[in-house]
C-alpha cells in the first residue's frame, strides 16, 4: 500500500528509482512520481496512472539526471488519484521533497495552523501538509545545527513529534546533495546497504537487485543516509538498535518469469511452496510436526487453554480453516477474529490464551495492531508470516515462516495455501501433545506429504478449467458454497473472483443457504459447489439438489471417481482424493485458476485490480 524508494550514491538515480517503482507497483498504482536533485535543484516528475503508461513515459520524454532521488507509487488515501495529488510533495520553499506511505491523522489541524502562518497548498493530500511542516521546522533549524547532526534530520524529527498517524517516509532537500532522511512509524521502511551507495524502500523487492544487506527500521526510527554511511536514532528512546540482515530471496524470485501474470506464476508455484512449508517439519518418527521458532517449551504449549486467531482478508479465511484443524486435532478451543475487531472490542482473554496472527506480508496494519494489543494485555502472541523480517515477524513472541517466497500478485494465492499447510502442521503438533493418536497423526502427515504431487495434477487441468471459466465469464452474480472444512474455501473462492473480475460473488455455507439467500438463485446465477467426498457429502448433495431444483447452474468441485456428481452438476472439476481436513488446500487451487481465467476473459488486469493494493498498511 504505497511504495517508496530512495537512492543516494554515485550512479544515476532515475533508472534505479524507476525500476524500484516497477517492483513496488503491487503496493499501489493510482499514480507515481520521482524527485531527483540535479545540480542543487530538485526536479520532479509525476503522473497519474500505472507506471508504464504514466511516469515511465514521462521520464522518457523528460529525463532527469542526478545521483540523489526519491520516488513513490500511490494508493490513494487522502485526495483522488491525480497528477497534483501524486507524490513527491514539496514544502512551501519548494526545497524539500517528501514521499510518504501512511496516514497523517491530524493533518487537518496541522494544515490550518500552517495556513495561518502563510502556507499555501497545491494538493488535497496529508503528505503535502507533512512536507510543509518539515519545511517550517527546517526554517527554524537552518543555520543552527544542534548537537545531533544536520538541520534536515532535526527538522524531520521536530515535525514528526507533532504528527499523529503512521508513516514510512523519505525526505530530500536541495541544500543537502548527499542526504536522504528516512523515518517510520506503522508503515515499513528498510535501508539497503551498498558499496558507496544506500537505498531506502518500503520493501525489499525494490532493492534486492542492488543489495542483499538491509536494516529493518523500527517504529519511531529516523535514519540519516548518505552514500557512505547511515545513522539511526529513535524518537522515543534517542538511541536505536541497528541490526544488519541478509535477504534470503533473489531478484529472479520476485520476477514474473515466463508467466503472463504474477498471480498465474504464484498459482503454479504451489507444489513447490507447499513443499517449502513442509520441509524439515514432518517428524514421522515422533508422529508429529516440528518447528524451530515457536519459542515455547512443550510444557508451555501444553498449557495453552485457548487460541484466538486474528487476521484480515484471505488470511482470515485461512484462520477459519485453522479453527477447524486445531479444534479437531488438539481439541483446543479456537476463536477466529477479524484483526480490526479484536483490537477495538474488549474481547476477554483468559490467562492461558495465546493470540496467533496470520499474515502474508507481516505488515497489515490491522493485524499488527491485534498483535500489539494482545502483547499489551500480557498475552503471548505468535505469528504465521511469509515475509521474513517483516514487522509482525519481528514483533511476535515466536512464529512459523511460510517460506513461500515473494508474493507479488495482489490477490493472495500461494501464501493462502502455505498458511493452510503450516496450520495443518501446527494442529498435529498441538494435537500430539494432547490426545491425538500416533496412527492418525502419521496418516495425516503422509497425506500432507502427498499434496505437492496432487496440486501438480490439479494444475494439469488448467486448460479444461479455462474452458469452464469462459462459459460462465459473463455472469453478473456467483455463489460459492461449501460445508465443514470447505466452507471457508467457499468464502475464499468468492473473494478471489470478486477482487480480480469485479463480479459480485457470495461465499456461503451450503447448509445456511436455505435459510434465506436461496431466494437469489435463478438460471442466471451460477453456483460453485464444493462437494468433496467427506463426512458431509450426502448432506452437501442434498443442498446441491435445492439449487438445481431452482434451475441454478452448478460447477462442482468433487473427488476423483465421484460418478454421482456428474448427473447433477453442469460442470465438474475433480480433486485428487485426500483426507477431509486437506481438501481446503486442494480445492483452493482450481478456484484460484477459475477466478484468474474469468478475469482474463473479461479483460481485467489481474495483477493490478482496481481499488486494491497489496499489504494494507493503514487501519
Ligand atoms: C486478498 C488479499 C487480502 C489479504 C489481506 C491480509 O487476496 O490478499 O485480503 O489477505 O489484506 O494481508 P496479509 O496476509 O498480508 O496480512
XYZ file of C-alpha atoms and ligand atoms in Angstrom:
635
model
C 0.000 0.000 0.000
C 2.027 2.912 -1.447
C 5.599 2.058 -2.267
C 8.566 4.314 -1.693
C 12.180 4.103 -2.751
C 15.153 6.428 -2.383
C 18.705 6.291 -3.744
C 21.895 8.105 -2.834
C 25.220 7.119 -4.397
C 27.373 7.561 -7.453
C 25.021 6.189 -10.117
C 22.237 7.953 -11.959
C 19.252 7.804 -9.598
C 16.411 7.904 -12.120
C 16.734 4.389 -13.696
C 17.183 2.839 -10.223
C 14.114 4.644 -8.934
C 12.016 3.719 -11.959
C 12.950 0.037 -11.750
C 12.285 0.133 -7.997
C 8.840 1.624 -8.664
C 8.051 -1.193 -11.078
C 8.925 -3.700 -8.382
C 6.807 -1.853 -5.835
C 3.852 -1.285 -8.115
C 1.787 -4.020 -6.474
C 1.646 -1.751 -3.402
C -0.344 0.887 -5.307
C -0.843 2.026 -8.879
C -3.017 5.143 -8.841
C -0.076 7.378 -9.784
C 3.693 7.603 -9.393
C 6.409 10.225 -9.191
C 10.101 10.909 -8.676
C 12.167 13.840 -7.384
C 15.855 13.978 -8.228
C 18.416 16.515 -7.121
C 20.067 17.920 -10.233
C 22.795 20.496 -9.525
C 21.313 21.779 -6.289
C 17.808 21.937 -7.797
C 15.010 19.481 -7.121
C 13.488 18.257 -10.367
C 10.159 16.482 -10.110
C 8.148 14.307 -12.480
C 4.814 12.808 -11.514
C 1.975 11.254 -13.399
C -1.458 9.756 -12.900
C -1.850 6.091 -13.864
C 0.139 2.889 -13.811
C 3.899 3.107 -14.061
C 4.482 2.044 -17.657
C 1.750 4.251 -19.081
C 2.457 7.171 -16.726
C 5.744 8.020 -15.047
C 7.900 5.774 -17.271
C 6.690 7.554 -20.424
C 7.112 10.941 -18.804
C 10.684 10.175 -17.748
C 11.462 9.041 -21.261
C 10.115 12.274 -22.716
C 11.563 14.484 -19.976
C 14.550 12.693 -18.400
C 16.027 13.743 -15.079
C 19.657 13.441 -14.011
C 21.241 13.349 -10.575
C 22.597 10.881 -8.040
C 20.138 11.507 -5.243
C 16.425 10.911 -5.531
C 13.191 9.603 -4.050
C 10.148 8.031 -5.711
C 6.648 6.867 -4.841
C 3.849 4.742 -6.250
C 0.494 5.705 -4.786
C -2.596 4.009 -3.397
C -4.843 6.963 -2.656
C -5.985 7.668 0.895
C -6.468 11.465 1.003
C -7.365 13.083 -2.311
C -8.420 11.477 -5.575
C -5.815 9.879 -7.861
C -4.487 12.779 -9.980
C -1.214 14.377 -11.094
C -1.445 17.030 -8.409
C -2.070 14.558 -5.583
C 0.847 12.350 -6.666
C 3.990 12.227 -4.559
C 6.638 13.614 -4.096
C 5.174 16.658 -2.356
C 7.081 19.827 -1.565
C 7.291 22.290 1.285
C 6.472 25.987 0.962
C 10.020 26.868 -0.171
C 9.995 24.070 -2.801
C 13.375 22.992 -1.458
C 12.225 19.909 0.412
C 10.559 16.884 -1.218
C 8.747 14.120 0.648
C 7.382 10.683 -0.273
C 5.139 9.038 2.284
C 3.257 5.816 2.922
C 0.717 6.017 5.752
C -1.883 8.412 7.063
C -1.321 11.671 8.959
C -4.399 11.661 11.183
C -4.061 15.233 12.482
C -3.299 16.665 9.055
C -6.317 18.980 9.103
C -5.290 20.703 12.336
C -1.682 20.978 11.108
C -2.848 22.336 7.747
C -4.917 25.066 9.401
C -2.018 26.053 11.643
C 0.369 26.240 8.697
C -2.175 28.117 6.570
C -2.484 30.727 9.315
C 1.306 31.122 9.108
C 1.019 31.836 5.360
C 1.495 28.381 3.816
C -0.425 27.610 0.643
C -1.164 24.074 -0.554
C -1.427 22.642 -4.026
C -2.888 19.201 -3.347
C -5.549 17.574 -1.180
C -3.111 15.203 0.499
C -1.999 14.743 4.078
C 1.551 14.235 2.772
C 1.839 17.777 1.437
C 0.943 19.041 4.914
C 3.761 16.908 6.321
C 6.189 18.339 3.730
C 5.198 21.876 4.741
C 5.568 21.023 8.410
C 9.077 19.669 7.814
C 9.890 22.806 5.790
C 8.589 25.006 8.614
C 10.746 23.170 11.165
C 13.707 23.342 8.765
C 13.469 27.139 8.552
C 13.708 27.273 12.347
C 16.656 24.858 12.462
C 18.595 26.153 9.442
C 21.931 27.702 10.251
C 21.742 26.475 13.837
C 22.596 22.777 13.733
C 22.325 21.282 17.204
C 24.305 18.515 18.794
C 22.520 15.886 16.744
C 23.764 16.484 13.206
C 22.251 18.170 10.168
C 19.339 20.576 10.158
C 17.245 18.407 7.813
C 17.274 15.368 10.116
C 16.499 17.627 13.044
C 13.628 19.243 11.159
C 12.184 15.817 10.312
C 12.407 14.828 13.989
C 10.780 18.105 15.113
C 7.958 17.650 12.597
C 7.322 14.016 13.457
C 6.951 14.922 17.120
C 3.880 16.947 16.100
C 2.404 14.230 13.921
C -0.310 11.762 14.908
C -0.593 8.876 12.492
C 1.508 6.448 10.528
C 4.356 6.969 8.147
C 7.128 5.355 6.221
C 8.779 8.332 4.563
C 11.819 9.633 2.717
C 12.833 13.286 2.574
C 15.429 15.136 0.499
C 16.426 18.791 0.445
C 18.131 20.925 -2.191
C 20.616 22.149 0.445
C 21.905 18.582 1.032
C 23.114 16.974 -2.222
C 24.113 13.713 -0.478
C 21.414 13.106 2.100
C 18.143 11.211 2.443
C 16.277 11.239 5.731
C 14.018 8.217 6.249
C 11.577 7.573 9.090
C 8.969 5.017 10.035
C 6.049 4.578 12.331
C 3.472 1.943 11.446
C 4.463 1.692 7.762
C 7.529 -0.351 6.859
C 10.855 1.137 5.780
C 14.184 -0.537 5.201
C 17.672 0.710 4.416
C 19.624 -1.137 1.713
C 23.380 -1.100 2.155
C 25.536 -0.984 -0.979
C 29.119 -0.041 -1.789
C 29.318 3.761 -1.827
C 25.544 3.837 -2.140
C 22.481 3.378 0.031
C 18.784 2.855 -0.571
C 15.577 3.275 1.380
C 12.489 1.345 0.389
C 9.173 0.231 1.743
C 10.028 -3.332 0.909
C 12.983 -5.412 -0.113
C 11.658 -6.260 -3.600
C 12.536 -2.757 -4.709
C 16.232 -3.079 -3.945
C 17.096 -6.790 -3.989
C 18.646 -6.327 -7.455
C 21.225 -3.988 -5.881
C 21.931 -5.384 -2.435
C 21.011 -8.191 -0.056
C 22.194 -6.350 3.047
C 19.366 -4.494 4.732
C 18.359 -2.857 8.002
C 14.696 -3.043 9.020
C 13.799 0.202 10.743
C 11.655 0.100 13.881
C 8.807 2.419 14.794
C 9.980 5.959 15.598
C 13.381 5.351 13.954
C 14.760 8.254 11.932
C 17.645 7.432 9.586
C 20.206 9.803 8.098
C 21.539 8.233 4.913
C 24.470 9.326 2.730
C 26.434 7.384 0.063
C 28.976 6.090 2.552
C 27.151 5.829 5.880
C 23.850 5.718 7.663
C 22.883 6.584 11.221
C 19.685 5.735 13.014
C 18.178 7.444 16.035
C 14.897 6.648 17.722
C 12.466 9.430 18.564
C 11.213 7.564 21.597
C 14.411 6.287 23.146
C 17.007 8.537 21.464
C 19.202 5.503 20.805
C 18.393 2.871 18.202
C 19.356 -0.744 17.704
C 20.647 -1.387 14.232
C 20.843 -4.932 13.021
C 22.021 -5.809 9.524
C 20.042 -8.677 7.949
C 20.630 -10.690 4.813
C 17.804 -11.028 2.261
C 17.002 -14.642 1.516
C 15.479 -14.229 -1.920
C 16.822 -13.106 -5.266
C 15.694 -10.754 -7.985
C 14.524 -13.777 -10.037
C 12.254 -14.971 -7.202
C 10.440 -11.670 -7.411
C 10.179 -11.694 -11.229
C 7.267 -12.857 -13.379
C 9.367 -15.262 -15.477
C 7.531 -16.946 -18.350
C 4.076 -16.386 -16.893
C 1.663 -13.761 -18.166
C 0.913 -12.548 -14.639
C 2.387 -12.795 -11.167
C -0.871 -14.331 -9.999
C -0.569 -17.174 -12.511
C 3.096 -17.685 -11.660
C 2.240 -17.889 -7.976
C -0.624 -20.331 -8.563
C 1.740 -22.580 -10.494
C 4.430 -22.331 -7.816
C 2.220 -24.033 -5.253
C 3.587 -27.598 -5.498
C 6.941 -26.074 -4.550
C 5.671 -23.629 -1.930
C 3.735 -26.362 -0.124
C 6.894 -28.456 -0.186
C 8.783 -25.498 1.294
C 6.200 -25.096 4.047
C 6.542 -28.774 4.967
C 10.313 -29.085 4.519
C 12.078 -30.270 7.685
C 8.853 -30.114 9.674
C 7.407 -33.599 9.162
C 8.569 -35.822 12.003
C 7.499 -39.364 11.100
C 9.450 -40.863 13.976
C 7.614 -38.866 16.606
C 4.396 -38.870 14.533
C 4.254 -35.101 14.835
C 5.400 -31.851 13.250
C 8.353 -29.827 14.460
C 9.116 -26.122 14.344
C 12.161 -24.029 15.114
C 10.747 -20.642 16.011
C 7.737 -21.007 18.284
C 9.910 -20.075 21.279
C 7.691 -22.076 23.624
C 8.566 -25.206 25.558
C 6.396 -28.302 25.195
C 5.080 -27.635 28.697
C 4.110 -24.083 27.742
C 2.407 -25.261 24.554
C 0.625 -27.949 26.561
C -0.522 -25.248 28.966
C -2.468 -23.265 26.351
C -6.193 -23.303 27.123
C -7.452 -21.321 24.162
C -6.162 -19.832 20.919
C -7.540 -16.671 19.349
C -6.558 -16.343 15.702
C -6.614 -12.802 14.305
C -6.129 -11.986 10.633
C -7.539 -10.000 7.726
C -8.962 -10.830 4.293
C -7.678 -14.020 2.762
C -5.595 -14.731 5.859
C -8.818 -14.574 7.876
C -10.248 -17.319 5.681
C -7.145 -19.379 6.438
C -7.798 -18.719 10.119
C -11.263 -20.292 9.804
C -9.681 -23.470 8.433
C -7.160 -23.264 11.287
C -10.011 -23.246 13.773
C -11.427 -26.466 12.337
C -7.972 -28.102 12.235
C -6.812 -27.202 15.733
C -10.156 -27.952 17.358
C -10.331 -31.330 15.623
C -6.736 -32.462 16.183
C -5.905 -30.849 19.518
C -9.386 -30.401 20.994
C -8.292 -26.890 21.914
C -10.925 -24.141 21.737
C -10.132 -21.683 18.955
C -11.812 -18.394 18.184
C -11.278 -16.534 14.940
C -11.389 -12.735 14.932
C -11.070 -10.125 12.246
C -7.895 -8.393 13.391
C -9.579 -4.975 13.416
C -12.466 -6.196 15.558
C -10.144 -7.872 18.027
C -8.360 -4.571 18.659
C -11.354 -2.424 19.378
C -13.766 -4.582 21.324
C -12.986 -5.779 24.769
C -12.549 -9.423 23.851
C -11.995 -11.487 27.011
C -8.657 -13.276 27.044
C -8.153 -15.821 29.809
C -4.793 -16.353 31.473
C -3.631 -19.163 29.212
C -4.976 -17.771 25.960
C -2.489 -17.276 23.163
C -3.035 -14.992 20.175
C -1.995 -16.338 16.796
C -1.870 -13.887 13.902
C -1.686 -14.873 10.235
C -0.229 -12.543 7.652
C 1.439 -12.964 4.272
C 3.059 -9.527 4.287
C 3.683 -9.283 8.000
C 2.810 -5.593 7.633
C -1.013 -5.474 7.627
C -1.831 -2.601 9.972
C -4.981 -4.201 11.441
C -3.183 -7.477 12.133
C -0.144 -5.750 13.592
C -2.431 -3.757 15.873
C -4.058 -7.009 17.072
C -0.653 -8.481 17.848
C 0.353 -5.391 19.802
C -2.949 -5.347 21.661
C -2.528 -8.956 22.817
C 1.046 -8.254 23.918
C -0.029 -5.106 25.718
C -2.506 -7.228 27.655
C 0.295 -9.554 28.667
C -0.529 -12.438 26.340
C 1.846 -14.389 24.240
C 1.435 -13.564 20.555
C 2.569 -15.984 17.864
C 2.560 -15.425 14.109
C 2.481 -17.338 10.857
C 4.101 -14.985 8.362
C 5.569 -15.128 4.871
C 7.824 -12.074 4.652
C 10.997 -12.666 6.611
C 11.994 -9.674 8.736
C 8.554 -8.044 8.449
C 7.235 -6.076 11.405
C 4.878 -8.835 12.571
C 7.666 -11.399 12.283
C 9.930 -9.199 14.384
C 7.375 -8.206 16.999
C 5.780 -11.608 17.619
C 6.950 -13.736 20.532
C 7.510 -16.666 18.230
C 6.260 -17.994 14.963
C 6.444 -20.039 11.836
C 7.528 -18.808 8.438
C 5.627 -19.975 5.346
C 8.726 -19.911 3.106
C 6.501 -19.216 0.084
C 8.883 -16.627 -1.431
C 7.786 -13.154 -2.566
C 4.074 -12.916 -3.346
C 3.592 -10.037 -5.774
C 0.127 -10.753 -7.211
C -2.295 -8.518 -5.338
C -4.733 -11.410 -4.921
C -3.117 -13.768 -2.450
C -2.823 -17.354 -3.691
C 0.280 -19.295 -2.749
C 0.552 -17.644 0.670
C -3.020 -18.727 1.478
C -2.268 -22.338 0.652
C 1.045 -22.180 2.531
C -0.763 -20.817 5.583
C -3.124 -23.799 5.421
C -0.160 -26.182 5.200
C 1.500 -24.581 8.230
C -1.769 -24.590 10.199
C -2.154 -28.294 9.414
C 1.309 -28.926 10.862
C 0.550 -26.802 13.902
C -2.675 -28.713 14.527
C -0.772 -32.016 14.539
C 1.945 -30.560 16.756
C -0.600 -29.364 19.325
C -2.713 -32.487 18.909
C 0.172 -34.829 19.661
C 0.708 -33.025 22.973
C -2.855 -33.876 23.820
C -4.882 -36.873 22.697
C -4.152 -37.271 19.006
C -3.194 -40.931 18.427
C 0.116 -41.512 16.614
C -1.586 -43.624 13.955
C -3.937 -40.842 12.968
C -1.157 -38.264 13.017
C 1.023 -40.440 10.767
C -1.793 -40.925 8.300
C -2.246 -37.149 8.219
C 1.482 -36.459 7.759
C 1.574 -38.872 4.827
C -1.411 -37.134 3.263
C 0.342 -33.781 3.721
C 3.460 -35.151 2.051
C 1.397 -36.209 -0.973
C -0.052 -32.726 -1.514
C 2.601 -31.226 -3.853
C 2.086 -34.016 -6.429
C -1.687 -33.728 -6.083
C -1.510 -29.974 -6.665
C 0.519 -30.666 -9.800
C -2.285 -32.928 -11.011
C -4.813 -30.130 -10.457
C -2.640 -27.616 -12.296
C -2.532 -30.032 -15.242
C -6.293 -29.406 -15.625
C -5.648 -25.722 -16.342
C -6.948 -25.872 -19.916
C -10.235 -27.511 -19.019
C -10.626 -25.050 -16.140
C -10.125 -22.224 -18.608
C -12.921 -23.598 -20.807
C -15.305 -23.847 -17.879
C -14.379 -20.350 -16.733
C -15.078 -18.908 -20.201
C -18.525 -20.463 -20.189
C -19.527 -18.534 -17.062
C -17.424 -15.379 -17.533
C -20.365 -13.120 -18.356
C -22.437 -13.940 -15.257
C -23.248 -10.968 -13.027
C -23.505 -12.894 -9.767
C -21.997 -16.058 -8.343
C -22.455 -18.186 -5.270
C -19.687 -20.305 -3.744
C -20.953 -22.913 -1.326
C -19.232 -25.395 0.962
C -19.742 -27.123 4.285
C -17.374 -28.072 7.088
C -13.745 -27.697 6.069
C -14.642 -26.339 2.662
C -16.941 -23.594 3.970
C -14.006 -21.158 4.424
C -12.801 -22.114 0.940
C -16.177 -21.070 -0.454
C -15.579 -17.655 1.158
C -12.077 -17.517 -0.295
C -13.208 -18.629 -3.779
C -15.794 -15.839 -3.811
C -13.248 -13.266 -2.621
C -10.761 -14.261 -5.350
C -13.430 -13.908 -8.023
C -14.748 -10.554 -6.868
C -11.379 -8.914 -6.324
C -9.938 -9.658 -9.757
C -13.007 -9.938 -12.023
C -15.326 -7.435 -10.229
C -18.168 -9.938 -10.412
C -20.428 -9.933 -7.386
C -19.793 -13.257 -5.650
C -21.016 -14.539 -2.319
C -19.354 -17.246 -0.339
C -21.804 -19.015 1.900
C -22.352 -22.135 3.919
C -24.076 -24.680 1.685
C -26.323 -25.558 4.616
C -27.147 -21.995 5.621
C -28.195 -21.084 2.097
C -31.697 -22.476 2.555
C -32.303 -20.019 5.407
C -32.581 -17.043 3.079
C -30.014 -16.462 0.331
C -31.504 -19.224 -1.821
C -34.035 -16.556 -2.843
C -31.309 -15.158 -5.110
C -30.862 -18.345 -7.129
C -32.105 -18.368 -10.714
C -30.957 -19.746 -14.069
C -28.500 -16.865 -14.496
C -26.739 -17.259 -11.165
C -24.079 -19.985 -11.218
C -23.033 -21.708 -8.012
C -19.603 -23.170 -7.433
C -20.308 -26.109 -5.135
C -17.534 -27.618 -3.039
C -18.612 -31.186 -2.601
C -15.627 -33.443 -1.900
C -16.275 -36.950 -0.609
C -16.080 -36.111 3.068
C -18.279 -36.718 6.103
C -20.744 -34.084 4.887
C -21.052 -35.462 1.344
C -24.669 -36.657 1.499
C -25.854 -33.514 3.218
C -23.987 -31.270 0.746
C -25.509 -33.207 -2.152
C -28.933 -32.543 -0.673
C -28.089 -28.810 -0.530
C -26.941 -29.009 -4.135
C -30.250 -30.527 -5.176
C -32.027 -27.474 -3.754
C -30.045 -25.181 -6.071
C -30.636 -27.455 -9.018
C -34.364 -27.543 -8.355
C -34.319 -23.764 -8.833
C -32.510 -24.014 -12.203
C -29.238 -22.657 -10.800
C -26.248 -23.708 -12.971
C -23.752 -25.737 -10.902
C -19.996 -26.053 -11.195
C -18.945 -28.761 -8.758
C -15.569 -29.401 -7.146
C -15.706 -33.093 -6.394
C -13.448 -36.015 -5.593
C -11.998 -38.082 -8.422
C -14.160 -41.105 -9.096
C -17.422 -39.476 -7.949
C -19.854 -40.532 -10.694
C -22.944 -39.312 -8.903
C -21.936 -35.656 -9.198
C -21.800 -35.753 -12.990
C -25.526 -36.381 -13.065
C -26.421 -33.285 -11.110
C -23.779 -30.682 -11.943
C -23.393 -28.772 -15.205
C -19.602 -28.900 -14.956
C -17.300 -30.857 -12.688
C -13.736 -30.134 -11.604
C -12.136 -33.168 -9.991
C -9.825 -33.091 -6.980
C -7.478 -35.949 -6.088
C -8.581 -37.957 -3.071
C -7.176 -36.783 0.264
C -8.151 -36.635 3.915
C -11.067 -34.382 4.762
C -9.013 -31.664 6.555
C -6.777 -31.294 3.497
C -9.482 -30.663 0.907
C -9.216 -26.923 1.651
C -5.682 -26.957 0.227
C -6.587 -28.913 -2.898
C -9.859 -27.074 -3.526
C -8.191 -23.655 -3.316
C -6.058 -24.218 -6.405
C -8.811 -24.718 -9.037
C -10.768 -21.835 -7.540
C -7.754 -19.551 -7.989
C -7.446 -20.640 -11.639
C -11.194 -20.276 -12.146
C -11.092 -16.671 -10.900
C -7.976 -15.961 -12.966
C -9.493 -17.202 -16.234
C -12.792 -15.426 -15.682
C -10.936 -12.177 -15.017
C -8.860 -12.700 -18.160
C -11.975 -13.430 -20.232
C -13.431 -10.142 -19.009
C -10.260 -8.226 -19.875
C -9.332 -7.364 -16.271
C -5.800 -6.597 -15.106
C -5.428 -9.442 -12.610
C -2.153 -8.264 -11.110
C -3.433 -4.748 -10.554
C -7.122 -4.994 -9.722
C -8.924 -1.693 -9.349
C -9.024 -0.025 -5.929
C -6.744 -2.636 -4.361
C -3.115 -2.783 -3.307
C -1.012 -5.371 -1.609
C -0.031 -5.030 2.034
C -2.668 -2.837 3.659
C -0.635 -0.668 5.999
C -3.446 1.657 7.040
C -6.201 0.917 9.548
C -6.887 -10.949 -0.880
C -5.779 -10.461 -0.100
C -6.068 -9.697 1.147
C -5.025 -10.028 2.224
C -5.237 -9.157 3.465
C -4.267 -9.529 4.571
O -6.459 -11.701 -1.971
O -4.635 -10.629 -0.455
O -7.351 -9.939 1.603
O -5.136 -11.378 2.544
O -5.068 -7.815 3.131
O -2.960 -9.475 4.134
P -1.793 -10.194 4.899
O -1.969 -11.654 4.780
O -0.543 -9.709 4.215
O -1.869 -9.737 6.325
